Amino acid sequence: MFEKILIANRGEIACRVIKSARKMGIKTVAIYSDADKQALHVQMADEAVHIGPPPANQSYIVIDKVMEAIRATGAQAVHPGYGFLSENSKFAEALATEGVAFVGPPVGAIEKMGDKITSKKIAKEAGVSTVPGHMGLIEDADEAVKISQEIGYPVMLKASAGGGGKGMRIAWNDEEAREGFQSSKNEAANSFGDDRIFIEKFVTQPRHIEIHCFATPMAMALPGRARVLDPASSAESCRRARALSWMRPP
């Protein structure tokens, strides 16, 4: 059991982690930018470390600053929450180098699944159905428009890194594709430090089916809770999860 963990996030998710840690008798460390000095998660934590100005790309996603906070407080583990550095394999590697536990998947899984371009390629290889689209890197707005035309409008422009709905734009025509590419690229860079964008067909009437998979160090993957239970989707989720290596390095 860890004696102290650092929550590399803010707001509601940080508060929930702090509450759970408190019930388990684990001390917590919060990090905060200038904008979050008086935030609830800062007040709730046992310790709090200032990491920079309001923009996330100058505070919450700067790995060196988070690592400094870990060293200064002696935190033994890090809970990343969601967004920010939660799907950043370089951050997970930095923690491993320092001997700090990462409350999340091993580095290899993050590298493959935290990057949407890579994860969709893995899904396809595993026989899992995916939304049609272009999985290569897109150099500029002109290429984005050309690809969008080939896919057929409407399309969705998405950041390859991160999550939480950031770096996503719907385009119904060439002008929106051009504008969406640049705005998605900028938002992704500011939110995740990674401005890579890909394009896929926009599904106008989607169903959100989310399957939670549990994996063990023996590379087993079993379906857990589902927001919309669908046997076929559960099977596909398992195939996708089993395409990864869940063994942690010694």
mmCIF file of C-alpha atoms in Angstrom:
data_model
loop_
_atom_site.group_PDB
_atom_site.id
_atom_site.type_symbol
_atom_site.label_atom_id
_atom_site.label_comp_id
_atom_site.label_asym_id
_atom_site.label_seq_id
_atom_site.Cartn_x
_atom_site.Cartn_y
_atom_site.Cartn_z
ATOM 1 C CA MET A 1 0.000 0.000 0.000
ATOM 2 C CA PHE A 2 1.293 3.449 -0.862
ATOM 3 C CA GLU A 3 1.683 5.988 1.925
ATOM 4 C CA LYS A 4 1.440 9.036 -0.343
ATOM 5 C CA ILE A 5 0.228 9.629 -3.897
ATOM 6 C CA LEU A 6 0.259 12.664 -6.150
ATOM 7 C CA ILE A 7 -2.800 13.427 -8.278
ATOM 8 C CA ALA A 8 -1.620 14.833 -11.609
ATOM 9 C CA ASN A 9 -4.925 16.514 -12.369
ATOM 10 C CA ARG A 10 -7.393 19.082 -11.071
ATOM 11 C CA GLY A 11 -11.072 19.664 -10.386
ATOM 12 C CA GLU A 12 -13.683 16.958 -9.928
ATOM 13 C CA ILE A 13 -11.490 13.981 -10.779
ATOM 14 C CA ALA A 14 -8.762 15.080 -8.365
ATOM 15 C CA CYS A 15 -11.357 15.499 -5.601
ATOM 16 C CA ARG A 16 -12.713 11.987 -6.170
ATOM 17 C CA VAL A 17 -9.240 10.456 -6.039
ATOM 18 C CA ILE A 18 -8.472 12.361 -2.836
ATOM 19 C CA LYS A 19 -11.690 11.112 -1.207
ATOM 20 C CA SER A 20 -10.896 7.496 -2.122
ATOM 21 C CA ALA A 21 -7.291 7.803 -0.946
ATOM 22 C CA ARG A 22 -8.448 9.283 2.355
ATOM 23 C CA LYS A 23 -10.715 6.276 2.958
ATOM 24 C CA MET A 24 -7.712 4.022 2.357
ATOM 25 C CA GLY A 25 -5.485 5.989 4.719
ATOM 26 C CA ILE A 26 -3.261 7.296 1.919
ATOM 27 C CA LYS A 27 -1.937 10.862 2.049
ATOM 28 C CA THR A 28 -2.410 12.981 -1.067
ATOM 29 C CA VAL A 29 -0.534 15.663 -2.967
ATOM 30 C CA ALA A 30 -2.338 18.073 -5.280
ATOM 31 C CA ILE A 31 -0.766 20.133 -8.039
ATOM 32 C CA TYR A 32 -2.187 23.440 -9.208
ATOM 33 C CA SER A 33 -1.671 26.318 -11.601
ATOM 34 C CA ASP A 34 -2.172 29.992 -10.774
ATOM 35 C CA ALA A 35 -5.811 29.667 -11.852
ATOM 36 C CA ASP A 36 -6.486 26.826 -9.392
ATOM 37 C CA LYS A 37 -4.834 28.232 -6.285
ATOM 38 C CA GLN A 38 -8.144 28.314 -4.396
ATOM 39 C CA ALA A 39 -9.619 25.206 -6.023
ATOM 40 C CA LEU A 40 -11.326 22.551 -3.910
ATOM 41 C CA HIS A 41 -8.844 19.800 -4.750
ATOM 42 C CA VAL A 42 -6.020 21.997 -3.441
ATOM 43 C CA GLN A 43 -7.860 22.546 -0.171
ATOM 44 C CA MET A 44 -8.720 18.864 0.227
ATOM 45 C CA ALA A 45 -5.230 17.436 -0.321
ATOM 46 C CA ASP A 46 -2.711 16.957 2.489
ATOM 47 C CA GLU A 47 -0.120 18.831 0.436
ATOM 48 C CA ALA A 48 -0.243 21.037 -2.653
ATOM 49 C CA VAL A 49 2.464 22.113 -5.076
ATOM 50 C CA HIS A 50 2.282 25.057 -7.470
ATOM 51 C CA ILE A 51 3.397 24.086 -10.983
ATOM 52 C CA GLY A 52 2.966 27.183 -13.137
ATOM 53 C CA PRO A 53 0.647 29.621 -14.933
ATOM 54 C CA PRO A 54 -2.947 28.829 -16.043
ATOM 55 C CA PRO A 55 -2.316 27.367 -19.549
ATOM 56 C CA ALA A 56 -2.095 23.571 -19.319
ATOM 57 C CA ASN A 57 0.874 23.530 -21.689
ATOM 58 C CA GLN A 58 2.766 25.582 -19.111
ATOM 59 C CA SER A 59 1.669 23.618 -16.065
ATOM 60 C CA TYR A 60 -0.395 20.408 -15.972
ATOM 61 C CA ILE A 61 1.138 18.750 -19.033
ATOM 62 C CA VAL A 62 4.741 19.807 -18.409
ATOM 63 C CA ILE A 63 6.310 16.530 -17.325
ATOM 64 C CA ASP A 64 9.380 18.119 -15.717
ATOM 65 C CA LYS A 65 7.227 20.288 -13.440
ATOM 66 C CA VAL A 66 5.107 17.359 -12.318
ATOM 67 C CA MET A 67 8.226 15.287 -11.695
ATOM 68 C CA GLU A 68 9.674 18.107 -9.571
ATOM 69 C CA ALA A 69 6.518 18.079 -7.459
ATOM 70 C CA ILE A 70 6.845 14.317 -7.001
ATOM 71 C CA ARG A 71 10.452 14.598 -5.854
ATOM 72 C CA ALA A 72 9.715 17.518 -3.535
ATOM 73 C CA THR A 73 6.915 15.681 -1.745
ATOM 74 C CA GLY A 74 8.215 12.136 -1.832
ATOM 75 C CA ALA A 75 5.070 10.766 -3.446
ATOM 76 C CA GLN A 76 5.363 7.044 -4.126
ATOM 77 C CA ALA A 77 2.724 6.869 -6.841
ATOM 78 C CA VAL A 78 0.835 9.076 -9.278
ATOM 79 C CA HIS A 79 -2.834 8.947 -10.196
ATOM 80 C CA PRO A 80 -3.213 10.774 -13.536
ATOM 81 C CA GLY A 81 -7.009 11.076 -13.602
ATOM 82 C CA TYR A 82 -8.131 11.596 -17.204
ATOM 83 C CA GLY A 83 -6.873 13.941 -19.900
ATOM 84 C CA PHE A 84 -3.620 15.853 -19.386
ATOM 85 C CA LEU A 85 -0.815 13.268 -18.912
ATOM 86 C CA SER A 86 -3.031 10.222 -18.323
ATOM 87 C CA GLU A 87 -2.307 8.775 -21.778
ATOM 88 C CA ASN A 88 1.219 10.108 -22.188
ATOM 89 C CA SER A 89 3.703 7.241 -22.406
ATOM 90 C CA LYS A 90 6.671 9.581 -21.887
ATOM 91 C CA PHE A 91 5.245 10.557 -18.511
ATOM 92 C CA ALA A 92 4.777 6.908 -17.549
ATOM 93 C CA GLU A 93 8.367 6.226 -18.603
ATOM 94 C CA ALA A 94 9.645 9.149 -16.527
ATOM 95 C CA LEU A 95 7.837 7.782 -13.482
ATOM 96 C CA ALA A 96 9.275 4.304 -14.029
ATOM 97 C CA THR A 97 12.775 5.759 -14.261
ATOM 98 C CA GLU A 98 12.272 7.468 -10.886
ATOM 99 C CA GLY A 99 10.808 4.329 -9.330
ATOM 100 C CA VAL A 100 7.401 5.963 -8.902
ATOM 101 C CA ALA A 101 4.314 3.828 -9.520
ATOM 102 C CA PHE A 102 1.829 4.871 -12.194
ATOM 103 C CA VAL A 103 -1.791 4.124 -11.319
ATOM 104 C CA GLY A 104 -2.724 3.008 -14.802
ATOM 105 C CA PRO A 105 -1.690 0.753 -17.694
ATOM 106 C CA PRO A 106 1.934 -0.181 -18.456
ATOM 107 C CA VAL A 107 3.932 2.019 -20.814
ATOM 108 C CA GLY A 108 3.513 -0.312 -23.804
ATOM 109 C CA ALA A 109 -0.273 -0.259 -23.566
ATOM 110 C CA ILE A 110 -0.341 3.529 -23.258
ATOM 111 C CA GLU A 111 1.888 3.921 -26.307
ATOM 112 C CA LYS A 112 -0.491 1.826 -28.373
ATOM 113 C CA MET A 113 -3.902 2.806 -27.029
ATOM 114 C CA GLY A 114 -3.281 6.382 -25.892
ATOM 115 C CA ASP A 115 -2.572 7.297 -29.495
ATOM 116 C CA LYS A 116 -5.761 7.047 -31.552
ATOM 117 C CA ILE A 117 -3.984 6.612 -34.881
ATOM 118 C CA THR A 118 -1.973 3.679 -33.545
ATOM 119 C CA SER A 119 -4.902 2.177 -31.629
ATOM 120 C CA LYS A 120 -7.148 2.154 -34.704
ATOM 121 C CA LYS A 121 -4.449 0.360 -36.681
ATOM 122 C CA ILE A 122 -4.146 -2.233 -33.905
ATOM 123 C CA ALA A 123 -7.927 -2.617 -33.800
ATOM 124 C CA LYS A 124 -8.032 -3.239 -37.541
ATOM 125 C CA GLU A 125 -5.263 -5.846 -37.298
ATOM 126 C CA ALA A 126 -7.194 -7.546 -34.470
ATOM 127 C CA GLY A 127 -10.300 -7.784 -36.631
ATOM 128 C CA VAL A 128 -12.212 -5.076 -34.774
ATOM 129 C CA SER A 129 -14.509 -2.837 -36.807
ATOM 130 C CA THR A 130 -13.606 0.863 -36.844
ATOM 131 C CA VAL A 131 -15.041 4.050 -38.317
ATOM 132 C CA PRO A 132 -13.752 4.528 -41.903
ATOM 133 C CA GLY A 133 -11.167 7.253 -42.308
ATOM 134 C CA HIS A 134 -7.572 8.294 -42.954
ATOM 135 C CA MET A 135 -5.101 6.982 -40.395
ATOM 136 C CA GLY A 136 -1.950 8.681 -41.666
ATOM 137 C CA LEU A 137 -0.416 11.979 -40.582
ATOM 138 C CA ILE A 138 -1.884 15.086 -42.209
ATOM 139 C CA GLU A 139 0.629 17.778 -43.077
ATOM 140 C CA ASP A 140 -1.549 20.841 -43.666
ATOM 141 C CA ALA A 141 -5.057 22.220 -44.214
ATOM 142 C CA ASP A 142 -4.947 21.600 -47.971
ATOM 143 C CA GLU A 143 -4.284 17.908 -47.404
ATOM 144 C CA ALA A 144 -7.020 17.828 -44.756
ATOM 145 C CA VAL A 145 -9.523 19.175 -47.288
ATOM 146 C CA LYS A 146 -8.428 16.648 -49.920
ATOM 147 C CA ILE A 147 -8.758 13.731 -47.502
ATOM 148 C CA SER A 148 -12.140 14.975 -46.296
ATOM 149 C CA GLN A 149 -13.380 15.051 -49.889
ATOM 150 C CA GLU A 150 -12.178 11.483 -50.430
ATOM 151 C CA ILE A 151 -13.902 10.225 -47.268
ATOM 152 C CA GLY A 152 -17.061 12.192 -48.001
ATOM 153 C CA TYR A 153 -18.665 14.852 -45.831
ATOM 154 C CA PRO A 154 -19.514 15.094 -43.015
ATOM 155 C CA VAL A 155 -16.202 14.172 -41.403
ATOM 156 C CA MET A 156 -14.728 14.373 -37.918
ATOM 157 C CA LEU A 157 -11.266 15.829 -37.397
ATOM 158 C CA LYS A 158 -9.690 14.403 -34.243
ATOM 159 C CA ALA A 159 -6.551 14.845 -32.197
ATOM 160 C CA SER A 160 -4.588 11.608 -32.095
ATOM 161 C CA ALA A 161 -3.478 12.218 -28.509
ATOM 162 C CA GLY A 162 -5.423 12.824 -25.326
ATOM 163 C CA GLY A 163 -9.171 12.735 -24.938
ATOM 164 C CA GLY A 164 -12.028 14.467 -23.188
ATOM 165 C CA GLY A 165 -13.460 15.831 -26.425
ATOM 166 C CA LYS A 166 -10.565 18.212 -26.982
ATOM 167 C CA GLY A 167 -9.155 18.677 -30.470
ATOM 168 C CA MET A 168 -12.319 17.486 -32.223
ATOM 169 C CA ARG A 169 -14.228 19.302 -34.966
ATOM 170 C CA ILE A 170 -17.060 18.299 -37.311
ATOM 171 C CA ALA A 171 -16.782 19.487 -40.922
ATOM 172 C CA TRP A 172 -19.626 19.527 -43.436
ATOM 173 C CA ASN A 173 -17.711 21.185 -46.272
ATOM 174 C CA ASP A 174 -14.243 22.232 -47.466
ATOM 175 C CA GLU A 175 -14.233 25.511 -45.560
ATOM 176 C CA GLU A 176 -15.126 23.839 -42.266
ATOM 177 C CA ALA A 177 -12.520 21.129 -42.881
ATOM 178 C CA ARG A 178 -9.840 23.756 -43.415
ATOM 179 C CA GLU A 179 -10.832 25.752 -40.334
ATOM 180 C CA GLY A 180 -11.410 22.640 -38.251
ATOM 181 C CA PHE A 181 -7.997 21.227 -39.051
ATOM 182 C CA GLN A 182 -6.184 24.294 -37.761
ATOM 183 C CA SER A 183 -8.352 24.774 -34.666
ATOM 184 C CA SER A 184 -8.115 21.069 -33.763
ATOM 185 C CA LYS A 185 -4.364 21.168 -34.256
ATOM 186 C CA ASN A 186 -3.985 24.227 -32.012
ATOM 187 C CA GLU A 187 -6.224 22.852 -29.273
ATOM 188 C CA ALA A 188 -4.457 19.495 -29.309
ATOM 189 C CA ALA A 189 -1.055 21.169 -29.017
ATOM 190 C CA ASN A 190 -2.200 23.297 -26.082
ATOM 191 C CA SER A 191 -4.013 20.472 -24.290
ATOM 192 C CA PHE A 192 -1.735 17.497 -24.918
ATOM 193 C CA GLY A 193 1.522 18.825 -26.341
ATOM 194 C CA ASP A 194 0.832 16.806 -29.506
ATOM 195 C CA ASP A 195 -0.763 18.425 -32.565
ATOM 196 C CA ARG A 196 -1.236 15.363 -34.783
ATOM 197 C CA ILE A 197 -4.693 15.174 -36.380
ATOM 198 C CA PHE A 198 -6.510 12.406 -38.252
ATOM 199 C CA ILE A 199 -9.839 12.372 -40.076
ATOM 200 C CA GLU A 200 -12.664 9.858 -40.082
ATOM 201 C CA LYS A 201 -16.258 9.715 -41.263
ATOM 202 C CA PHE A 202 -18.650 11.532 -38.933
ATOM 203 C CA VAL A 203 -21.407 9.219 -37.743
ATOM 204 C CA THR A 204 -24.559 11.328 -37.517
ATOM 205 C CA GLN A 205 -26.585 8.975 -35.306
ATOM 206 C CA PRO A 206 -24.059 7.036 -33.223
ATOM 207 C CA ARG A 207 -24.549 4.729 -30.262
ATOM 208 C CA HIS A 208 -21.995 4.986 -27.469
ATOM 209 C CA ILE A 209 -21.091 1.448 -26.444
ATOM 210 C CA GLU A 210 -18.307 1.343 -23.895
ATOM 211 C CA ILE A 211 -16.845 -1.935 -22.651
ATOM 212 C CA HIS A 212 -14.517 -1.864 -19.652
ATOM 213 C CA CYS A 213 -11.877 -4.595 -19.911
ATOM 214 C CA PHE A 214 -9.858 -5.952 -17.017
ATOM 215 C CA ALA A 215 -6.381 -7.263 -17.776
ATOM 216 C CA THR A 216 -3.946 -9.236 -15.655
ATOM 217 C CA PRO A 217 -0.140 -9.502 -15.858
ATOM 218 C CA MET A 218 -0.733 -12.830 -17.623
ATOM 219 C CA ALA A 219 -2.168 -10.940 -20.634
ATOM 220 C CA MET A 220 -5.753 -12.013 -19.989
ATOM 221 C CA ALA A 221 -8.521 -9.579 -20.927
ATOM 222 C CA LEU A 222 -12.061 -10.012 -19.678
ATOM 223 C CA PRO A 223 -15.099 -7.799 -20.346
ATOM 224 C CA GLY A 224 -16.346 -5.892 -17.324
ATOM 225 C CA ARG A 225 -19.162 -3.395 -17.025
ATOM 226 C CA ALA A 226 -20.712 -1.933 -20.152
ATOM 227 C CA ARG A 227 -22.697 1.250 -20.579
ATOM 228 C CA VAL A 228 -24.714 -0.414 -23.335
ATOM 229 C CA LEU A 229 -24.329 -4.179 -23.156
ATOM 230 C CA ASP A 230 -23.722 -5.663 -26.569
ATOM 231 C CA PRO A 231 -22.231 -9.204 -26.822
ATOM 232 C CA ALA A 232 -20.651 -8.486 -30.205
ATOM 233 C CA SER A 233 -19.034 -5.288 -28.930
ATOM 234 C CA SER A 234 -17.793 -7.103 -25.822
ATOM 235 C CA ALA A 235 -16.082 -9.685 -28.015
ATOM 236 C CA GLU A 236 -14.474 -6.977 -30.150
ATOM 237 C CA SER A 237 -13.248 -5.148 -27.038
ATOM 238 C CA CYS A 238 -11.583 -8.316 -25.796
ATOM 239 C CA ARG A 239 -9.864 -8.897 -29.149
ATOM 240 C CA ARG A 240 -8.557 -5.349 -29.055
ATOM 241 C CA ALA A 241 -7.340 -5.650 -25.456
ATOM 242 C CA ARG A 242 -5.670 -9.006 -26.119
ATOM 243 C CA ALA A 243 -3.717 -7.437 -28.965
ATOM 244 C CA LEU A 244 -1.722 -5.577 -26.315
ATOM 245 C CA SER A 245 0.970 -6.720 -23.920
ATOM 246 C CA TRP A 246 -0.174 -6.125 -20.341
ATOM 247 C CA MET A 247 2.987 -7.442 -18.724
ATOM 248 C CA ARG A 248 4.737 -4.770 -16.703
ATOM 249 C CA PRO A 249 8.532 -4.639 -17.043
ATOM 250 C CA PRO A 250 10.401 -6.180 -14.082
#
